[in-house]
């Protein structure tokens, strides 16, 4: 029976995983920024949009929430560039669209989480008393000014705790990006384990890296939630 060699795996693998950790942090920040914008636009469209807009947005939400994130990442990385290539080739021969694994990861994660964040934003917007908008209109504000200066800032405070939880979940879901060749923690762990056969050690170290990041982040979200409750 082969003995475990955590020391060797730690010394050889950890520097590579720390580089990958920086990559997934940057990826998570970029994807979450996209998700925030997508989620807010969908929430506003479903609340204030016309009936056709609401129908289209609802259908889009069902499509995204009804398919796995991994399938969406694969679709963005492999299928969408092929579709664009075939369409643009009608006007520009020999055109080929390339989409990097990082860009595909940002788009896939951003759209997926944006759909879930839209429900957070929608519920927080609806939680604001409509009387505040009426008061703003009585004071001479336009409806748009009332929304952007009064309603949305207050709803953002309400949605902060779930936003933190979704960011933590996204950070862990970046592991799925290994399937579209992004050099993050899981892909580098797989490569190292296949070369050295230190499978137990490699994946245990990778799990430890995720725990070191996600546990403090989760604690920070809970602390933020407790502090916000005191001011409600």
PDB file of C-alpha atoms in Angstrom:
ATOM      1  CA  UNK A   1       0.000   0.000   0.000  1.00  0.00           C
ATOM      2  CA  UNK A   2       1.417   3.374  -1.039  1.00  0.00           C
ATOM      3  CA  UNK A   3       2.040   5.785   1.839  1.00  0.00           C
ATOM      4  CA  UNK A   4       0.694   9.322   1.709  1.00  0.00           C
ATOM      5  CA  UNK A   5       3.123  12.113   0.892  1.00  0.00           C
ATOM      6  CA  UNK A   6       1.370  15.377   1.705  1.00  0.00           C
ATOM      7  CA  UNK A   7       4.634  17.261   2.162  1.00  0.00           C
ATOM      8  CA  UNK A   8       5.818  16.637  -1.399  1.00  0.00           C
ATOM      9  CA  UNK A   9       2.420  17.444  -2.845  1.00  0.00           C
ATOM     10  CA  UNK A  10       2.153  20.601  -0.754  1.00  0.00           C
ATOM     11  CA  UNK A  11       5.583  21.898  -1.753  1.00  0.00           C
ATOM     12  CA  UNK A  12       5.137  21.137  -5.445  1.00  0.00           C
ATOM     13  CA  UNK A  13       1.454  21.897  -5.949  1.00  0.00           C
ATOM     14  CA  UNK A  14       0.660  24.806  -3.627  1.00  0.00           C
ATOM     15  CA  UNK A  15       2.508  27.554  -5.579  1.00  0.00           C
ATOM     16  CA  UNK A  16       0.582  26.595  -8.710  1.00  0.00           C
ATOM     17  CA  UNK A  17      -2.720  26.538  -6.824  1.00  0.00           C
ATOM     18  CA  UNK A  18      -2.066  29.961  -5.301  1.00  0.00           C
ATOM     19  CA  UNK A  19      -1.622  31.365  -8.811  1.00  0.00           C
ATOM     20  CA  UNK A  20      -4.878  29.683  -9.798  1.00  0.00           C
ATOM     21  CA  UNK A  21      -6.541  31.116  -6.677  1.00  0.00           C
ATOM     22  CA  UNK A  22      -5.691  34.641  -7.812  1.00  0.00           C
ATOM     23  CA  UNK A  23      -7.173  33.784 -11.214  1.00  0.00           C
ATOM     24  CA  UNK A  24     -10.487  32.596  -9.770  1.00  0.00           C
ATOM     25  CA  UNK A  25     -10.725  35.651  -7.503  1.00  0.00           C
ATOM     26  CA  UNK A  26     -10.331  37.942 -10.526  1.00  0.00           C
ATOM     27  CA  UNK A  27     -12.772  35.758 -12.462  1.00  0.00           C
ATOM     28  CA  UNK A  28     -15.326  35.869  -9.644  1.00  0.00           C
ATOM     29  CA  UNK A  29     -15.119  39.661  -9.333  1.00  0.00           C
ATOM     30  CA  UNK A  30     -15.534  40.175 -13.106  1.00  0.00           C
ATOM     31  CA  UNK A  31     -18.360  37.625 -13.395  1.00  0.00           C
ATOM     32  CA  UNK A  32     -20.154  39.013 -10.349  1.00  0.00           C
ATOM     33  CA  UNK A  33     -19.981  42.543 -11.756  1.00  0.00           C
ATOM     34  CA  UNK A  34     -21.642  41.234 -14.919  1.00  0.00           C
ATOM     35  CA  UNK A  35     -24.177  39.274 -12.847  1.00  0.00           C
ATOM     36  CA  UNK A  36     -25.009  42.402 -10.844  1.00  0.00           C
ATOM     37  CA  UNK A  37     -25.771  44.390 -13.997  1.00  0.00           C
ATOM     38  CA  UNK A  38     -27.719  41.571 -15.637  1.00  0.00           C
ATOM     39  CA  UNK A  39     -29.685  40.881 -12.463  1.00  0.00           C
ATOM     40  CA  UNK A  40     -30.634  44.513 -11.908  1.00  0.00           C
ATOM     41  CA  UNK A  41     -31.724  44.990 -15.537  1.00  0.00           C
ATOM     42  CA  UNK A  42     -33.865  41.845 -15.446  1.00  0.00           C
ATOM     43  CA  UNK A  43     -35.418  42.845 -12.105  1.00  0.00           C
ATOM     44  CA  UNK A  44     -36.283  46.348 -13.330  1.00  0.00           C
ATOM     45  CA  UNK A  45     -37.618  44.946 -16.606  1.00  0.00           C
ATOM     46  CA  UNK A  46     -39.861  42.451 -14.846  1.00  0.00           C
ATOM     47  CA  UNK A  47     -41.251  45.094 -12.488  1.00  0.00           C
ATOM     48  CA  UNK A  48     -41.590  48.125 -14.743  1.00  0.00           C
ATOM     49  CA  UNK A  49     -41.363  46.712 -18.267  1.00  0.00           C
ATOM     50  CA  UNK A  50     -44.222  46.201 -20.689  1.00  0.00           C
ATOM     51  CA  UNK A  51     -45.993  42.858 -20.860  1.00  0.00           C
ATOM     52  CA  UNK A  52     -43.947  41.581 -23.874  1.00  0.00           C
ATOM     53  CA  UNK A  53     -40.683  42.524 -22.109  1.00  0.00           C
ATOM     54  CA  UNK A  54     -41.802  40.759 -18.942  1.00  0.00           C
ATOM     55  CA  UNK A  55     -42.745  37.655 -20.947  1.00  0.00           C
ATOM     56  CA  UNK A  56     -39.369  37.543 -22.720  1.00  0.00           C
ATOM     57  CA  UNK A  57     -37.436  38.045 -19.479  1.00  0.00           C
ATOM     58  CA  UNK A  58     -39.463  35.372 -17.674  1.00  0.00           C
ATOM     59  CA  UNK A  59     -38.824  32.903 -20.528  1.00  0.00           C
ATOM     60  CA  UNK A  60     -35.101  33.724 -20.403  1.00  0.00           C
ATOM     61  CA  UNK A  61     -35.017  33.126 -16.644  1.00  0.00           C
ATOM     62  CA  UNK A  62     -36.719  29.754 -17.059  1.00  0.00           C
ATOM     63  CA  UNK A  63     -34.224  28.808 -19.762  1.00  0.00           C
ATOM     64  CA  UNK A  64     -31.182  29.672 -17.653  1.00  0.00           C
ATOM     65  CA  UNK A  65     -32.521  28.232 -14.394  1.00  0.00           C
ATOM     66  CA  UNK A  66     -33.717  25.110 -16.167  1.00  0.00           C
ATOM     67  CA  UNK A  67     -30.264  24.137 -17.482  1.00  0.00           C
ATOM     68  CA  UNK A  68     -27.113  23.280 -15.503  1.00  0.00           C
ATOM     69  CA  UNK A  69     -24.353  25.861 -15.187  1.00  0.00           C
ATOM     70  CA  UNK A  70     -21.843  23.415 -16.666  1.00  0.00           C
ATOM     71  CA  UNK A  71     -23.931  23.041 -19.818  1.00  0.00           C
ATOM     72  CA  UNK A  72     -24.163  26.821 -20.116  1.00  0.00           C
ATOM     73  CA  UNK A  73     -20.389  27.209 -19.790  1.00  0.00           C
ATOM     74  CA  UNK A  74     -19.810  24.581 -22.476  1.00  0.00           C
ATOM     75  CA  UNK A  75     -22.387  26.247 -24.708  1.00  0.00           C
ATOM     76  CA  UNK A  76     -20.812  29.689 -24.341  1.00  0.00           C
ATOM     77  CA  UNK A  77     -17.296  28.360 -24.970  1.00  0.00           C
ATOM     78  CA  UNK A  78     -17.931  25.938 -27.810  1.00  0.00           C
ATOM     79  CA  UNK A  79     -21.285  26.693 -29.432  1.00  0.00           C
ATOM     80  CA  UNK A  80     -21.733  30.478 -29.406  1.00  0.00           C
ATOM     81  CA  UNK A  81     -18.401  31.204 -31.181  1.00  0.00           C
ATOM     82  CA  UNK A  82     -19.362  28.620 -33.821  1.00  0.00           C
ATOM     83  CA  UNK A  83     -22.770  30.241 -34.339  1.00  0.00           C
ATOM     84  CA  UNK A  84     -21.234  33.704 -34.698  1.00  0.00           C
ATOM     85  CA  UNK A  85     -18.583  32.335 -37.042  1.00  0.00           C
ATOM     86  CA  UNK A  86     -21.156  30.793 -39.383  1.00  0.00           C
ATOM     87  CA  UNK A  87     -23.300  33.941 -39.393  1.00  0.00           C
ATOM     88  CA  UNK A  88     -20.434  36.373 -39.984  1.00  0.00           C
ATOM     89  CA  UNK A  89     -18.917  34.115 -42.650  1.00  0.00           C
ATOM     90  CA  UNK A  90     -21.909  35.015 -44.812  1.00  0.00           C
ATOM     91  CA  UNK A  91     -20.360  38.486 -45.161  1.00  0.00           C
ATOM     92  CA  UNK A  92     -16.691  37.897 -44.249  1.00  0.00           C
ATOM     93  CA  UNK A  93     -15.259  34.658 -45.718  1.00  0.00           C
ATOM     94  CA  UNK A  94     -12.830  32.649 -43.607  1.00  0.00           C
ATOM     95  CA  UNK A  95     -13.813  34.552 -40.467  1.00  0.00           C
ATOM     96  CA  UNK A  96     -13.402  32.608 -37.228  1.00  0.00           C
ATOM     97  CA  UNK A  97     -14.460  33.866 -33.812  1.00  0.00           C
ATOM     98  CA  UNK A  98     -12.254  32.969 -30.869  1.00  0.00           C
ATOM     99  CA  UNK A  99     -13.465  33.206 -27.289  1.00  0.00           C
ATOM    100  CA  UNK A 100     -10.962  32.662 -24.490  1.00  0.00           C
ATOM    101  CA  UNK A 101     -11.749  30.337 -21.621  1.00  0.00           C
ATOM    102  CA  UNK A 102     -11.616  33.294 -19.226  1.00  0.00           C
ATOM    103  CA  UNK A 103     -14.073  35.374 -21.272  1.00  0.00           C
ATOM    104  CA  UNK A 104     -16.425  32.407 -21.657  1.00  0.00           C
ATOM    105  CA  UNK A 105     -16.258  31.795 -17.903  1.00  0.00           C
ATOM    106  CA  UNK A 106     -17.109  35.424 -17.133  1.00  0.00           C
ATOM    107  CA  UNK A 107     -20.043  35.384 -19.557  1.00  0.00           C
ATOM    108  CA  UNK A 108     -21.374  31.994 -18.436  1.00  0.00           C
ATOM    109  CA  UNK A 109     -21.103  32.666 -14.713  1.00  0.00           C
ATOM    110  CA  UNK A 110     -22.295  36.249 -15.084  1.00  0.00           C
ATOM    111  CA  UNK A 111     -25.469  35.383 -16.976  1.00  0.00           C
ATOM    112  CA  UNK A 112     -26.272  32.372 -14.795  1.00  0.00           C
ATOM    113  CA  UNK A 113     -25.858  34.201 -11.500  1.00  0.00           C
ATOM    114  CA  UNK A 114     -27.439  37.336 -12.936  1.00  0.00           C
ATOM    115  CA  UNK A 115     -30.684  35.423 -13.350  1.00  0.00           C
ATOM    116  CA  UNK A 116     -30.630  34.331  -9.730  1.00  0.00           C
ATOM    117  CA  UNK A 117     -29.626  37.783  -8.506  1.00  0.00           C
ATOM    118  CA  UNK A 118     -32.559  39.248 -10.425  1.00  0.00           C
ATOM    119  CA  UNK A 119     -34.922  37.526  -7.977  1.00  0.00           C
ATOM    120  CA  UNK A 120     -32.967  38.995  -5.058  1.00  0.00           C
ATOM    121  CA  UNK A 121     -33.176  42.481  -6.564  1.00  0.00           C
ATOM    122  CA  UNK A 122     -36.841  42.095  -7.503  1.00  0.00           C
ATOM    123  CA  UNK A 123     -37.884  41.051  -4.017  1.00  0.00           C
ATOM    124  CA  UNK A 124     -35.807  43.813  -2.388  1.00  0.00           C
ATOM    125  CA  UNK A 125     -37.275  46.440  -4.740  1.00  0.00           C
ATOM    126  CA  UNK A 126     -40.800  45.274  -4.004  1.00  0.00           C
ATOM    127  CA  UNK A 127     -40.032  45.402  -0.272  1.00  0.00           C
ATOM    128  CA  UNK A 128     -39.668  49.202  -0.415  1.00  0.00           C
ATOM    129  CA  UNK A 129     -42.893  50.974   0.530  1.00  0.00           C
ATOM    130  CA  UNK A 130     -44.586  52.491  -2.525  1.00  0.00           C
ATOM    131  CA  UNK A 131     -45.438  55.493  -0.390  1.00  0.00           C
ATOM    132  CA  UNK A 132     -41.815  56.587  -0.649  1.00  0.00           C
ATOM    133  CA  UNK A 133     -42.117  56.880  -4.428  1.00  0.00           C
ATOM    134  CA  UNK A 134     -45.359  58.815  -4.058  1.00  0.00           C
ATOM    135  CA  UNK A 135     -43.688  61.170  -1.595  1.00  0.00           C
ATOM    136  CA  UNK A 136     -40.797  61.732  -4.001  1.00  0.00           C
ATOM    137  CA  UNK A 137     -43.199  62.486  -6.853  1.00  0.00           C
ATOM    138  CA  UNK A 138     -45.023  64.963  -4.613  1.00  0.00           C
ATOM    139  CA  UNK A 139     -41.690  66.700  -3.944  1.00  0.00           C
ATOM    140  CA  UNK A 140     -41.038  67.150  -7.648  1.00  0.00           C
ATOM    141  CA  UNK A 141     -38.854  64.106  -8.360  1.00  0.00           C
ATOM    142  CA  UNK A 142     -39.376  62.243 -11.594  1.00  0.00           C
ATOM    143  CA  UNK A 143     -40.139  58.530 -11.341  1.00  0.00           C
ATOM    144  CA  UNK A 144     -36.617  57.697 -12.567  1.00  0.00           C
ATOM    145  CA  UNK A 145     -35.011  60.010 -10.006  1.00  0.00           C
ATOM    146  CA  UNK A 146     -37.106  58.459  -7.248  1.00  0.00           C
ATOM    147  CA  UNK A 147     -35.981  54.994  -8.310  1.00  0.00           C
ATOM    148  CA  UNK A 148     -32.258  55.722  -8.608  1.00  0.00           C
ATOM    149  CA  UNK A 149     -31.907  58.082  -5.639  1.00  0.00           C
ATOM    150  CA  UNK A 150     -34.343  56.596  -3.125  1.00  0.00           C
ATOM    151  CA  UNK A 151     -35.631  53.091  -3.937  1.00  0.00           C
ATOM    152  CA  UNK A 152     -32.621  51.306  -5.460  1.00  0.00           C
ATOM    153  CA  UNK A 153     -30.118  52.407  -2.746  1.00  0.00           C
ATOM    154  CA  UNK A 154     -32.462  51.157  -0.017  1.00  0.00           C
ATOM    155  CA  UNK A 155     -33.119  47.881  -1.841  1.00  0.00           C
ATOM    156  CA  UNK A 156     -29.381  47.380  -2.241  1.00  0.00           C
ATOM    157  CA  UNK A 157     -28.935  47.412   1.544  1.00  0.00           C
ATOM    158  CA  UNK A 158     -31.657  44.780   1.862  1.00  0.00           C
ATOM    159  CA  UNK A 159     -30.018  42.575  -0.766  1.00  0.00           C
ATOM    160  CA  UNK A 160     -26.437  42.780   0.570  1.00  0.00           C
ATOM    161  CA  UNK A 161     -26.460  39.545   2.646  1.00  0.00           C
ATOM    162  CA  UNK A 162     -27.806  37.315  -0.175  1.00  0.00           C
ATOM    163  CA  UNK A 163     -25.405  39.015  -2.592  1.00  0.00           C
ATOM    164  CA  UNK A 164     -22.523  37.968  -0.365  1.00  0.00           C
ATOM    165  CA  UNK A 165     -23.794  34.389  -0.252  1.00  0.00           C
ATOM    166  CA  UNK A 166     -24.103  34.273  -4.040  1.00  0.00           C
ATOM    167  CA  UNK A 167     -20.566  35.618  -4.459  1.00  0.00           C
ATOM    168  CA  UNK A 168     -19.275  32.884  -2.156  1.00  0.00           C
ATOM    169  CA  UNK A 169     -21.186  30.281  -4.176  1.00  0.00           C
ATOM    170  CA  UNK A 170     -19.838  31.685  -7.438  1.00  0.00           C
ATOM    171  CA  UNK A 171     -16.281  31.486  -6.126  1.00  0.00           C
ATOM    172  CA  UNK A 172     -16.735  27.745  -5.597  1.00  0.00           C
ATOM    173  CA  UNK A 173     -18.564  27.244  -8.887  1.00  0.00           C
ATOM    174  CA  UNK A 174     -15.509  28.504 -10.764  1.00  0.00           C
ATOM    175  CA  UNK A 175     -14.277  24.922 -10.393  1.00  0.00           C
ATOM    176  CA  UNK A 176     -16.652  24.035 -13.253  1.00  0.00           C
ATOM    177  CA  UNK A 177     -14.576  26.238 -15.552  1.00  0.00           C
ATOM    178  CA  UNK A 178     -11.988  23.451 -15.638  1.00  0.00           C
ATOM    179  CA  UNK A 179     -14.268  21.773 -18.185  1.00  0.00           C
ATOM    180  CA  UNK A 180     -13.649  24.620 -20.636  1.00  0.00           C
ATOM    181  CA  UNK A 181      -9.872  24.468 -20.121  1.00  0.00           C
ATOM    182  CA  UNK A 182      -9.520  27.438 -17.767  1.00  0.00           C
ATOM    183  CA  UNK A 183      -6.353  26.940 -15.731  1.00  0.00           C
ATOM    184  CA  UNK A 184      -7.997  27.236 -12.329  1.00  0.00           C
ATOM    185  CA  UNK A 185      -7.517  25.145  -9.195  1.00  0.00           C
ATOM    186  CA  UNK A 186      -9.237  21.923 -10.278  1.00  0.00           C
ATOM    187  CA  UNK A 187      -7.596  21.774 -13.713  1.00  0.00           C
ATOM    188  CA  UNK A 188      -4.130  22.281 -12.231  1.00  0.00           C
ATOM    189  CA  UNK A 189      -4.862  19.722  -9.522  1.00  0.00           C
ATOM    190  CA  UNK A 190      -5.965  17.174 -12.124  1.00  0.00           C
ATOM    191  CA  UNK A 191      -2.807  17.743 -14.151  1.00  0.00           C
ATOM    192  CA  UNK A 192      -0.542  17.362 -11.128  1.00  0.00           C
ATOM    193  CA  UNK A 193      -2.345  14.280  -9.804  1.00  0.00           C
ATOM    194  CA  UNK A 194      -2.154  12.552 -13.200  1.00  0.00           C
ATOM    195  CA  UNK A 195       1.599  13.178 -13.392  1.00  0.00           C
ATOM    196  CA  UNK A 196       2.537  12.211  -9.833  1.00  0.00           C
ATOM    197  CA  UNK A 197      -0.298   9.828  -8.871  1.00  0.00           C
ATOM    198  CA  UNK A 198      -0.605  11.754  -5.576  1.00  0.00           C
ATOM    199  CA  UNK A 199      -4.363  11.819  -5.996  1.00  0.00           C
ATOM    200  CA  UNK A 200      -5.453  11.892  -2.349  1.00  0.00           C
ATOM    201  CA  UNK A 201      -2.905  14.521  -1.435  1.00  0.00           C
ATOM    202  CA  UNK A 202      -3.605  16.745  -4.453  1.00  0.00           C
ATOM    203  CA  UNK A 203      -7.370  16.944  -4.105  1.00  0.00           C
ATOM    204  CA  UNK A 204      -7.153  17.326  -0.323  1.00  0.00           C
ATOM    205  CA  UNK A 205      -4.885  20.351  -0.771  1.00  0.00           C
ATOM    206  CA  UNK A 206      -7.228  21.779  -3.418  1.00  0.00           C
ATOM    207  CA  UNK A 207     -10.197  21.377  -1.067  1.00  0.00           C
ATOM    208  CA  UNK A 208      -8.201  23.119   1.666  1.00  0.00           C
ATOM    209  CA  UNK A 209      -7.556  26.107  -0.635  1.00  0.00           C
ATOM    210  CA  UNK A 210     -11.290  26.500  -1.241  1.00  0.00           C
ATOM    211  CA  UNK A 211     -12.037  26.218   2.481  1.00  0.00           C
ATOM    212  CA  UNK A 212      -9.432  28.846   3.388  1.00  0.00           C
ATOM    213  CA  UNK A 213     -11.223  31.309   1.116  1.00  0.00           C
ATOM    214  CA  UNK A 214     -14.894  30.370   1.457  1.00  0.00           C
ATOM    215  CA  UNK A 215     -15.150  29.979   5.247  1.00  0.00           C
ATOM    216  CA  UNK A 216     -13.870  33.486   6.144  1.00  0.00           C
ATOM    217  CA  UNK A 217     -15.995  34.925   3.331  1.00  0.00           C
ATOM    218  CA  UNK A 218     -19.081  33.172   4.704  1.00  0.00           C
ATOM    219  CA  UNK A 219     -18.326  34.466   8.195  1.00  0.00           C
ATOM    220  CA  UNK A 220     -17.974  38.011   6.825  1.00  0.00           C
ATOM    221  CA  UNK A 221     -21.377  37.744   5.131  1.00  0.00           C
ATOM    222  CA  UNK A 222     -23.027  36.561   8.352  1.00  0.00           C
ATOM    223  CA  UNK A 223     -21.378  39.401  10.296  1.00  0.00           C
ATOM    224  CA  UNK A 224     -22.641  41.896   7.718  1.00  0.00           C
ATOM    225  CA  UNK A 225     -26.140  40.442   7.957  1.00  0.00           C
ATOM    226  CA  UNK A 226     -26.175  40.783  11.766  1.00  0.00           C
ATOM    227  CA  UNK A 227     -25.011  44.398  11.578  1.00  0.00           C
ATOM    228  CA  UNK A 228     -27.602  45.302   8.965  1.00  0.00           C
ATOM    229  CA  UNK A 229     -30.364  43.768  11.091  1.00  0.00           C
ATOM    230  CA  UNK A 230     -29.511  46.169  13.915  1.00  0.00           C
ATOM    231  CA  UNK A 231     -30.174  49.133  11.640  1.00  0.00           C
ATOM    232  CA  UNK A 232     -33.465  47.867  10.217  1.00  0.00           C
TER     233      UNK A 232
END
